[in-house]
Short mmCIF file of C-alpha atoms and ligand atoms in Angstrom, two decimals:
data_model
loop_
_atom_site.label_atom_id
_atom_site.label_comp_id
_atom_site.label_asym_id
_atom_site.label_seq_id
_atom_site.Cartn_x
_atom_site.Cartn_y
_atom_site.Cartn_z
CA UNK A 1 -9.37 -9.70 5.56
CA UNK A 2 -5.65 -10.28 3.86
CA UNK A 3 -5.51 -13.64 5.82
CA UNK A 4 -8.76 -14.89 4.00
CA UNK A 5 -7.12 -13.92 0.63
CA UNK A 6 -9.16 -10.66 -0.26
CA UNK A 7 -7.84 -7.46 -1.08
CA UNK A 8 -6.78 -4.61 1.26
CA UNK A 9 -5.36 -0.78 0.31
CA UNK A 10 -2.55 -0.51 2.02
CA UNK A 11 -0.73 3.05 2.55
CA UNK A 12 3.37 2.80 1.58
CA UNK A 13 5.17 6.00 1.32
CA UNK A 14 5.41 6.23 -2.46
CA UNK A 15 1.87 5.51 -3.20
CA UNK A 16 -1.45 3.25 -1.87
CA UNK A 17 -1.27 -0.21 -3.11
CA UNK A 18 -3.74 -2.53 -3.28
CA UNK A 19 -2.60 -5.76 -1.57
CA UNK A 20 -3.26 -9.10 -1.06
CA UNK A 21 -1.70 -12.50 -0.02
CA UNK A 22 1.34 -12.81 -2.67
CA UNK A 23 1.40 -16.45 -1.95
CA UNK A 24 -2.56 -17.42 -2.71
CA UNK A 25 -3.13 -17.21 -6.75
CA UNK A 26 -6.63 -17.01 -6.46
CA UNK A 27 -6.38 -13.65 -3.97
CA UNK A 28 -3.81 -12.24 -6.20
CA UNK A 29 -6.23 -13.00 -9.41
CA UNK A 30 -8.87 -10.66 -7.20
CA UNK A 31 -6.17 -8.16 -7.58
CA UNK A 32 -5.73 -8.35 -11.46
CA UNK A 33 -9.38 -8.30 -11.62
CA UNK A 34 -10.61 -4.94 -9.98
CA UNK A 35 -7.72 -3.29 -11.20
CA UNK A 36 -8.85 -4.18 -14.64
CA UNK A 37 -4.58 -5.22 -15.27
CA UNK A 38 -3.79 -6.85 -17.60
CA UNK A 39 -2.40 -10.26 -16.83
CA UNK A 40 1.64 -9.68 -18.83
CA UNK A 41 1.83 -6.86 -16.21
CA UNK A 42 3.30 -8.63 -12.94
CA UNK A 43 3.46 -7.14 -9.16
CA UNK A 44 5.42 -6.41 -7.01
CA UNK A 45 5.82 -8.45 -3.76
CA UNK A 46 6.29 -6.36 -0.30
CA UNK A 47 7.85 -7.77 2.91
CA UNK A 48 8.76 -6.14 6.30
CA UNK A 49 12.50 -7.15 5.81
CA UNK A 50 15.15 -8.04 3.62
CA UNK A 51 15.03 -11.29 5.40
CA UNK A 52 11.14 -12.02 5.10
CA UNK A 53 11.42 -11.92 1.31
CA UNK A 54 14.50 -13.98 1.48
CA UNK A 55 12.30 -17.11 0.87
CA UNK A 56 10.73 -15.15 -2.04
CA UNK A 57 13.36 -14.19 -4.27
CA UNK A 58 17.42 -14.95 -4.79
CA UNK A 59 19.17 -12.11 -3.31
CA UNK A 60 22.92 -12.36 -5.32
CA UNK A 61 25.48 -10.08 -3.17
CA UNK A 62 24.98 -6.61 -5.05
CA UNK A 63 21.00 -7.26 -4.62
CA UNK A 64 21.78 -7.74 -0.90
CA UNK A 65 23.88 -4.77 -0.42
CA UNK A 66 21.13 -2.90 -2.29
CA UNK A 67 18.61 -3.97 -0.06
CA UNK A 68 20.50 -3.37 2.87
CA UNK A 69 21.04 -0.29 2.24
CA UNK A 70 17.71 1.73 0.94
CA UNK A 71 15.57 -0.59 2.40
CA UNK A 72 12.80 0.41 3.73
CA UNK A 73 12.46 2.54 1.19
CA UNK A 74 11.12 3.34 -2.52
CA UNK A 75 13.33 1.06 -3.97
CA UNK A 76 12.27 -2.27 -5.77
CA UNK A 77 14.69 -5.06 -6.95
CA UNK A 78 13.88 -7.19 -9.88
CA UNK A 79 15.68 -10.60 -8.93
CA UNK A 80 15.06 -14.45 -10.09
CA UNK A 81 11.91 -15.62 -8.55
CA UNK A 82 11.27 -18.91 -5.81
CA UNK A 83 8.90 -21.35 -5.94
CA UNK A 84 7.22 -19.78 -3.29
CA UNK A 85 5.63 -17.18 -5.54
CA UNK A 86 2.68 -18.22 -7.95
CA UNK A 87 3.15 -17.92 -11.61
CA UNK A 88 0.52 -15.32 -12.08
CA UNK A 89 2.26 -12.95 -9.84
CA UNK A 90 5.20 -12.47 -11.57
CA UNK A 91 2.82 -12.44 -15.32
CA UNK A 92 4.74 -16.09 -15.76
CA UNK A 93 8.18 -14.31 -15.92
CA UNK A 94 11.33 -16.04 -13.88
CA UNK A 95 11.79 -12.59 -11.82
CA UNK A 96 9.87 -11.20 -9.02
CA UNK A 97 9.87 -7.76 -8.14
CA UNK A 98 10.71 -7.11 -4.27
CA UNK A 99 10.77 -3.85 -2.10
CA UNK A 100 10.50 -3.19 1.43
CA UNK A 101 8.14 -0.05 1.93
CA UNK A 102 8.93 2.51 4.30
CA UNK A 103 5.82 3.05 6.17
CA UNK A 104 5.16 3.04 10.13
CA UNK A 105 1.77 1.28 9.45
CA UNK A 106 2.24 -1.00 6.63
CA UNK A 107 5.68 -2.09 8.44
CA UNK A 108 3.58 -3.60 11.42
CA UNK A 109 1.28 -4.76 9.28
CA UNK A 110 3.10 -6.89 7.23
CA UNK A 111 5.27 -8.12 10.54
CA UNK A 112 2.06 -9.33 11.65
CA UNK A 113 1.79 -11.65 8.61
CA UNK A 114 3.56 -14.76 8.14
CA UNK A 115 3.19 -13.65 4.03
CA UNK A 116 4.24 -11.22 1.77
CA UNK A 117 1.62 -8.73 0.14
CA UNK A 118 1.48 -8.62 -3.39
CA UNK A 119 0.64 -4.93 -4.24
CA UNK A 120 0.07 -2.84 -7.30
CA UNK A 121 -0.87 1.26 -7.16
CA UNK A 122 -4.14 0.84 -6.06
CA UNK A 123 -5.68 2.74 -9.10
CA UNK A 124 -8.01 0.89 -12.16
CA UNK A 125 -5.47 0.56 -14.64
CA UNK A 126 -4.08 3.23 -16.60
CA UNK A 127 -4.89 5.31 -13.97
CA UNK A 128 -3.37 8.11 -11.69
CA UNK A 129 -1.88 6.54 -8.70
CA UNK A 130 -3.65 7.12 -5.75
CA UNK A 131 -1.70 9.41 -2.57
CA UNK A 132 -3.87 9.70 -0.37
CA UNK A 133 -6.94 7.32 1.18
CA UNK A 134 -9.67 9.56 -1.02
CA UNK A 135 -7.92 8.74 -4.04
CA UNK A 136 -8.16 4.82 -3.52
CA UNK A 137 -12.13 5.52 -2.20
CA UNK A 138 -12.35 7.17 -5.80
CA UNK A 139 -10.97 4.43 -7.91
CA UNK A 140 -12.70 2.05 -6.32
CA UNK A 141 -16.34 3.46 -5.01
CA UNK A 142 -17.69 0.47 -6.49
CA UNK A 143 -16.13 -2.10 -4.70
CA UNK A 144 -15.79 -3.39 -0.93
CA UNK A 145 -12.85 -2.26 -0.28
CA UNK A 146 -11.02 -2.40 2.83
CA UNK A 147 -8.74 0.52 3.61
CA UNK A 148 -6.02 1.14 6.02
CA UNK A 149 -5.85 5.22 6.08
CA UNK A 150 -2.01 6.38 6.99
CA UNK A 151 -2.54 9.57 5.52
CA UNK A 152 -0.81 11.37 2.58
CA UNK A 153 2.02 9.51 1.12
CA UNK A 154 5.06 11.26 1.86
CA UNK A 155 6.83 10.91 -1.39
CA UNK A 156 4.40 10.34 -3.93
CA UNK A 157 5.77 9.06 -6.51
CA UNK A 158 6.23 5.02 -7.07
CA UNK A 159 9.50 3.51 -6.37
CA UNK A 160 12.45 3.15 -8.54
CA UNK A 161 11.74 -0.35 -10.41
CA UNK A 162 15.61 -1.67 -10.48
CA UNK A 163 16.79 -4.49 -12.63
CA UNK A 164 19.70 -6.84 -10.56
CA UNK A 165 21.63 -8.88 -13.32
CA UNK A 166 22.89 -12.11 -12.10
CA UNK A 167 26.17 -11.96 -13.54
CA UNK A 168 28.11 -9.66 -11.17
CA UNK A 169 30.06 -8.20 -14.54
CA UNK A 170 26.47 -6.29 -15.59
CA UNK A 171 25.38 -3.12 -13.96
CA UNK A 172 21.88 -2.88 -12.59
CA UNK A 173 19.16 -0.80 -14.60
CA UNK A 174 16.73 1.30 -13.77
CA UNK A 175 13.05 -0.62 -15.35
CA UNK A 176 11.21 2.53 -13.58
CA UNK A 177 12.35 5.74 -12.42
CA UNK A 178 10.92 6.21 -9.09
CA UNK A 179 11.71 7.29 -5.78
CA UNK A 180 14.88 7.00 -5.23
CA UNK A 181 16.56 9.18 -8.12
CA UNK A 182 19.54 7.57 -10.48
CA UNK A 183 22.50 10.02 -9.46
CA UNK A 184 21.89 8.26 -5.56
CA UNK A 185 22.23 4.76 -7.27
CA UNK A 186 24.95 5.59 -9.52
CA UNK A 187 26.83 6.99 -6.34
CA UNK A 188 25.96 4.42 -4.69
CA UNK A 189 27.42 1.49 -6.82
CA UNK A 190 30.22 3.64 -7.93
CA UNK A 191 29.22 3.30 -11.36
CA UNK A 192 27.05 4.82 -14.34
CA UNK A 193 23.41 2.88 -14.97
CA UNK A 194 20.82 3.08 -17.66
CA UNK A 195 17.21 4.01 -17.49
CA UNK A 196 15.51 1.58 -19.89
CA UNK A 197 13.88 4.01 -22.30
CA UNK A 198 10.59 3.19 -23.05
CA UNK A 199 11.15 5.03 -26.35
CA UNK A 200 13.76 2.22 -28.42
CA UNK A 201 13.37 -1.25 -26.28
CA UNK A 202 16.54 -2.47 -27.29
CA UNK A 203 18.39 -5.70 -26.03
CA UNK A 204 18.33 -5.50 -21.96
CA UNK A 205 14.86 -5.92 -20.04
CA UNK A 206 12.15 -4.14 -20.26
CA UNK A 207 9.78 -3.89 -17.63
CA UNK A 208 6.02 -5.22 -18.79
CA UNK A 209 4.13 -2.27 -17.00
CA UNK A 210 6.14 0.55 -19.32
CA UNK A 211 4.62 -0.79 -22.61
CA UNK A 212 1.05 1.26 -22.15
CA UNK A 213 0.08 4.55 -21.96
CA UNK A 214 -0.53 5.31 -17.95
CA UNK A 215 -0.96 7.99 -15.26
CA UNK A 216 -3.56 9.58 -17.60
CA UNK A 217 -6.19 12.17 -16.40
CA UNK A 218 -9.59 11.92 -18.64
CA UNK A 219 -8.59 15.50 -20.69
CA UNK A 220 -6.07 16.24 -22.64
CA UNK A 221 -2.26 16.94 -21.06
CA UNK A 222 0.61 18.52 -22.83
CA UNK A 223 3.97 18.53 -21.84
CA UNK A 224 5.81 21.65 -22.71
CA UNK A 225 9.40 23.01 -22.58
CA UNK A 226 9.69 26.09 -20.10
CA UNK A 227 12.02 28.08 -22.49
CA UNK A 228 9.18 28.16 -25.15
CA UNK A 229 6.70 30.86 -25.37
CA UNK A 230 3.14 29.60 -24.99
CA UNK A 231 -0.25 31.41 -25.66
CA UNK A 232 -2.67 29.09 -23.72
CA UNK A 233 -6.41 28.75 -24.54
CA UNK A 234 -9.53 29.31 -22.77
CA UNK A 235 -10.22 27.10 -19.72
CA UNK A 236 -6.30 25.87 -19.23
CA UNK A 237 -4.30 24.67 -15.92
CA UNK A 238 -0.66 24.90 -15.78
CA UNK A 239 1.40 22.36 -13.97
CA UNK A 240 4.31 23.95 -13.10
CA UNK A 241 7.44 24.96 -11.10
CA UNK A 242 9.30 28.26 -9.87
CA UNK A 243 9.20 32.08 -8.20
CA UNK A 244 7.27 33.39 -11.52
CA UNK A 245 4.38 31.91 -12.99
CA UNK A 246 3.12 32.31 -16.62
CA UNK A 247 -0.15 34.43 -16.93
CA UNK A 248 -3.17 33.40 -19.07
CA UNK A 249 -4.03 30.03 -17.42
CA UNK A 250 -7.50 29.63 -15.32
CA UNK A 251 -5.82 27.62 -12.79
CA UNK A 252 -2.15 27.29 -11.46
CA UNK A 253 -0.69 24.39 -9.81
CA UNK A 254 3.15 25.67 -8.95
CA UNK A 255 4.45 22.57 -7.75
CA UNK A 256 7.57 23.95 -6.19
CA UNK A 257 8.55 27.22 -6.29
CA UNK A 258 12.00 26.62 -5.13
CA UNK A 259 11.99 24.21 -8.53
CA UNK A 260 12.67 21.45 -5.38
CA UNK A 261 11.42 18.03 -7.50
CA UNK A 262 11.41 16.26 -3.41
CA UNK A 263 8.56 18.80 -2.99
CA UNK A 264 6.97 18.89 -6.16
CA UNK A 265 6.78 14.80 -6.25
CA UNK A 266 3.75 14.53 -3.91
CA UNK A 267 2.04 17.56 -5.71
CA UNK A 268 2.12 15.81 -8.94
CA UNK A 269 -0.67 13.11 -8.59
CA UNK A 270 -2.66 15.27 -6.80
CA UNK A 271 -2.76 18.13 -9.38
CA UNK A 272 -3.26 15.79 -12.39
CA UNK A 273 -6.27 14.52 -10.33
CA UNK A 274 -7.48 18.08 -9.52
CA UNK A 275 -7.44 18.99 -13.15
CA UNK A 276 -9.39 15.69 -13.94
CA UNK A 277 -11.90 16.30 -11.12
CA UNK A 278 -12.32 19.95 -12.34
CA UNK A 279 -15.27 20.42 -15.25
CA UNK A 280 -14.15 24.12 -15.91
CA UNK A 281 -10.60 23.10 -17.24
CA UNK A 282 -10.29 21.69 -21.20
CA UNK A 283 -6.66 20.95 -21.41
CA UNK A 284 -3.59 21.15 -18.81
CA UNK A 285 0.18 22.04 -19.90
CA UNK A 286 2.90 20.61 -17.72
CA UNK A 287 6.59 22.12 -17.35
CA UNK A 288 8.84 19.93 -18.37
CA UNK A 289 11.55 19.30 -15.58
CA UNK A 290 15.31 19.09 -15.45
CA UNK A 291 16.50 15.80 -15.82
CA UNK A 292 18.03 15.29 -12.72
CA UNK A 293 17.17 13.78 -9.47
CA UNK A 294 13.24 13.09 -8.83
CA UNK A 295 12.78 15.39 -11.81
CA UNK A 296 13.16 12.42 -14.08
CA UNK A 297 10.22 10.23 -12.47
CA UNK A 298 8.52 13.36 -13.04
CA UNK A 299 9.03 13.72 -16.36
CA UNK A 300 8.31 10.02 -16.91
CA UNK A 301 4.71 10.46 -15.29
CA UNK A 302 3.94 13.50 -17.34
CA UNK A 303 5.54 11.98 -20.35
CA UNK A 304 3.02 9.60 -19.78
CA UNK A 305 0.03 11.60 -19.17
CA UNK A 306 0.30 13.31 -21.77
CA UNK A 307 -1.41 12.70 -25.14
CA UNK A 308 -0.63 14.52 -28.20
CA UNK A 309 3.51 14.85 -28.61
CA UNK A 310 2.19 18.22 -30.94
CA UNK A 311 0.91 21.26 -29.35
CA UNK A 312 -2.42 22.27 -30.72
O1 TXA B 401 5.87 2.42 -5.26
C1 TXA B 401 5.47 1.39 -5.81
O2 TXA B 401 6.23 0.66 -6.48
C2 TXA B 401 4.01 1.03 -5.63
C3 TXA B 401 3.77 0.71 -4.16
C4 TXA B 401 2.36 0.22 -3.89
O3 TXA B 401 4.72 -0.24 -3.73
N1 TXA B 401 3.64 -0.05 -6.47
C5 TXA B 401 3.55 0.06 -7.82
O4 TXA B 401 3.15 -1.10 -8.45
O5 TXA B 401 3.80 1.09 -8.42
P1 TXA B 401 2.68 -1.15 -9.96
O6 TXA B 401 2.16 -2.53 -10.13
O7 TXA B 401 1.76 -0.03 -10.25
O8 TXA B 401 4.01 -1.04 -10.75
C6 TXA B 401 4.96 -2.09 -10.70
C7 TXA B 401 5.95 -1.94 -11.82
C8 TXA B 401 5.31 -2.18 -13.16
O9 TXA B 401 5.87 -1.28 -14.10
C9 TXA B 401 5.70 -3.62 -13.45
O10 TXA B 401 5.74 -3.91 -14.82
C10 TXA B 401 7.08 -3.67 -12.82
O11 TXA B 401 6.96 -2.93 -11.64
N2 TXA B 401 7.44 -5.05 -12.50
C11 TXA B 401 6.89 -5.88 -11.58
N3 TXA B 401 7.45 -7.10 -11.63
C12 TXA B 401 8.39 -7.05 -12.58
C13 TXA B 401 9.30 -8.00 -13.12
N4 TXA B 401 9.36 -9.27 -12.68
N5 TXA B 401 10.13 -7.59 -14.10
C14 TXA B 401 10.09 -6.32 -14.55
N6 TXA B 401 9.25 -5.39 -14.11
C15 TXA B 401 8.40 -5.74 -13.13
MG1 MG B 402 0.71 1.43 -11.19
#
C-alpha cells in the first residue's frame, strides 16, 4: 500500500502515525486530507537510520551527534531541508523535521523501503493521539485504512520536537516537549536549553503545530494545582497521580501512584480518551505535574486539553 502512495498507520513507540511516502506530494496531500491538518502544519519525516535520512535533511555536527546518540528513539531534529523532500511536507518551510522511531516493527518496515515515511499522530486534527491500534480504528472508522497493529505504544507520549541551529554558537531548543525529557538533553550537550513557550512567541522558532488548541477530549478539562482544595461536582473524573487520592470524583484515573511521570506517560492518552468515551462524566480535573522530566510533556498535553484557564 505505502509503495502505491496511500496511507498506512504505522505503530512507533511514542504514538501511531499515519504514514505515507514522504517523497510523493500527492500521497502526502492524502495525509493532510483525512487528518483534516491544516496545510502551515508540516510533518515529520521517519527513516530507519541516521544514514537513510541523510539524503533528506543537512545533518551539521551537533545534529549528528544528536542523532547518534538517542536515535532510535523519541527524539526529532528540526534541520535545513533537501531537495529531496516536497514543499508541502515541510508546510513550504526550509526545515524538515527528522526522527528515527524506536519500534521493532516500524524499524523493518521502513528498511524495507527505499523512502522515508512522512508521518503525523494518526488522530483527525486537534485530536488525542492515538496509543494503541483501537485508537487509530476510532479516528478513522470512516476511512480504508490500513493498519499495522504493534500493540500499545510503550511511551506514549510524542517525541521531543528539537530545534538544531546552524550556527554552532546557538544552543538547540526544545519546539515540543516530548519523549525524551529536557534535563537528559541539557546533560547531554552540557548546556542549559529553552522550551519555546507557546505562551509569548518571542524571537527564536516556533514550531507551526503549537499555535492551536490540541489533544482535546469533546468535554470540558481543567487543569488544577494539587496543593489547592477542590470541591468537585456531580459526574467528575480526576486525572491524577500518588498513594492518596481525593474523594468526591465518580471516576479515578491515578496515573502513577509512585508520582513516576515514565509510568504515567502512556496512561495519559488513554484516560483523556476514557473520559471522552464515557457519557456519565461532565467535566474531568487533571493534577498538574512537577515540572521536571516527562512531567513537562505532561503538563503541555493537559495544558492543552484543557479549556477554561478559570475553574467553574
Ligand atoms: O512522536 C511523534 O513525534 C509522532 C510519531 C508518529 O512520530 N508524530 C507526531 O507528529 O507527533 P505530529 O505531526 O502530530 O507533530 C509534529 C510536530 C508538530 O508540532 C509540527 O508543527 C512540528 O512537529 N514540526 C514538524 N516539522 C517542523 C518544522 N520544519 N519546523 C518546526 N516544527 C515542525
Ligand atoms: Mg499530532
Amino acid at each position: 500500500m505505502l509503495r502505491r502512495g496511500e496511507c498506512v498507520a504505522i505503530p512507533t513507540e511514542t504514538v501511531y502515525g499515519l504514514a505515507a511516502d514522504a517523497t510523493r506530494p500527492d500521497s502526502v496531500a492524502r495525509i493532510f486530507a483525512w487528518k483534516g491538518r491544516p496545510a502551515f502544519n508540516p510533518l515529520i519525516v521517519h527513516g530507519s537510520s541516521y544514514e537513510a535520512l541523510l539524503p533528506y535533511a543537512h545533518f551539521n555536527p551537533l545534529a549528528e551527534r544528536l542523532a547518534k546518540a538517542f536515535w532510535p528513539g523519541p527524539l526529532t531534529l528540526v534541520l535545513p531541508k533537501k531537495e529531496t523532500i516536497p514543499e508541502i511536507v515541510t508546510a513550504g518551510h526550509a526545515t524538515v523535521a527528522v526522527r528515527v522511531p524506536n519500534h521493532p516493527l516500524t524499524l523493518t518496515l521502513l528498511r524495507e523501503l527505499d523512502f522515508p515515511l512522512a508521518a503525523p499522530s494518526a488522530n483527525r486534527s486537534g485530536r488525542i493521539s492515538p496509543t494503541c491500534a483501537r485508537d487509530v480504528m476510532d479516528e478513522f472508522e470512516a476511512f480504508p485504512l490500513g493498519i499495522l497493529d504493534g500493540g500499545p505504544c510503550s511511551i506514549g507520549l510524542e517525541s521531543t520536537v528539537l530545534y538544531v541551529p546552524q550556527e554552532p554558537d546557538r544552543p538547540p531548543k526544545i519546539l515540543r516537549p516530548g519523549g525524551v525529557a529536557l534535563e537528559t538533553l541539557q546533560a547531554f550537550l552540557g548546556q542549559p536549553i529553552d522550551i519555546e513557550s507557546t505562551a509569548s512567541p518571542e524571537a527564536g522558532y516556533r514550531s507551526p503545530g503549537l499555535l492551536s488548541t490540541h489533544y482535546a477530549p469533546s468535554k470540558p478539562l481543567h487543569l488544577i494545582s494539587p496543593e489547592e482544595p477542590h470541591d468537585p461536582p456531580p459526574r467528575a473524573a480526576w486525572i491524577g497521580y500518588g498513594a492518596t487520592t481525593p474523594s468526591g470524583y465518580d471516576k479515578i484515573w491515578n496515573l502513577s501512584t509512585a508520582i513516576d511521570s515514565i509510568e504515567a506517560a502512556p496512561r495519559l492518552f488513554q484516560a483523556l480518551r476514557a473520559f471522552d468515551r464515557d457519557p456519565t462524566l461532565l467535566v474531568a480535573y487533571a493534577w498538574e505535574w512537577p515540572e521536571e522530566g516527562l512531567g513537562r510533556a505532561i503538563n503541555d498535553r493537559l495544558r492543552r486539553a484543557s479549556t477554561k484557564k478559570n475553574l467553574p
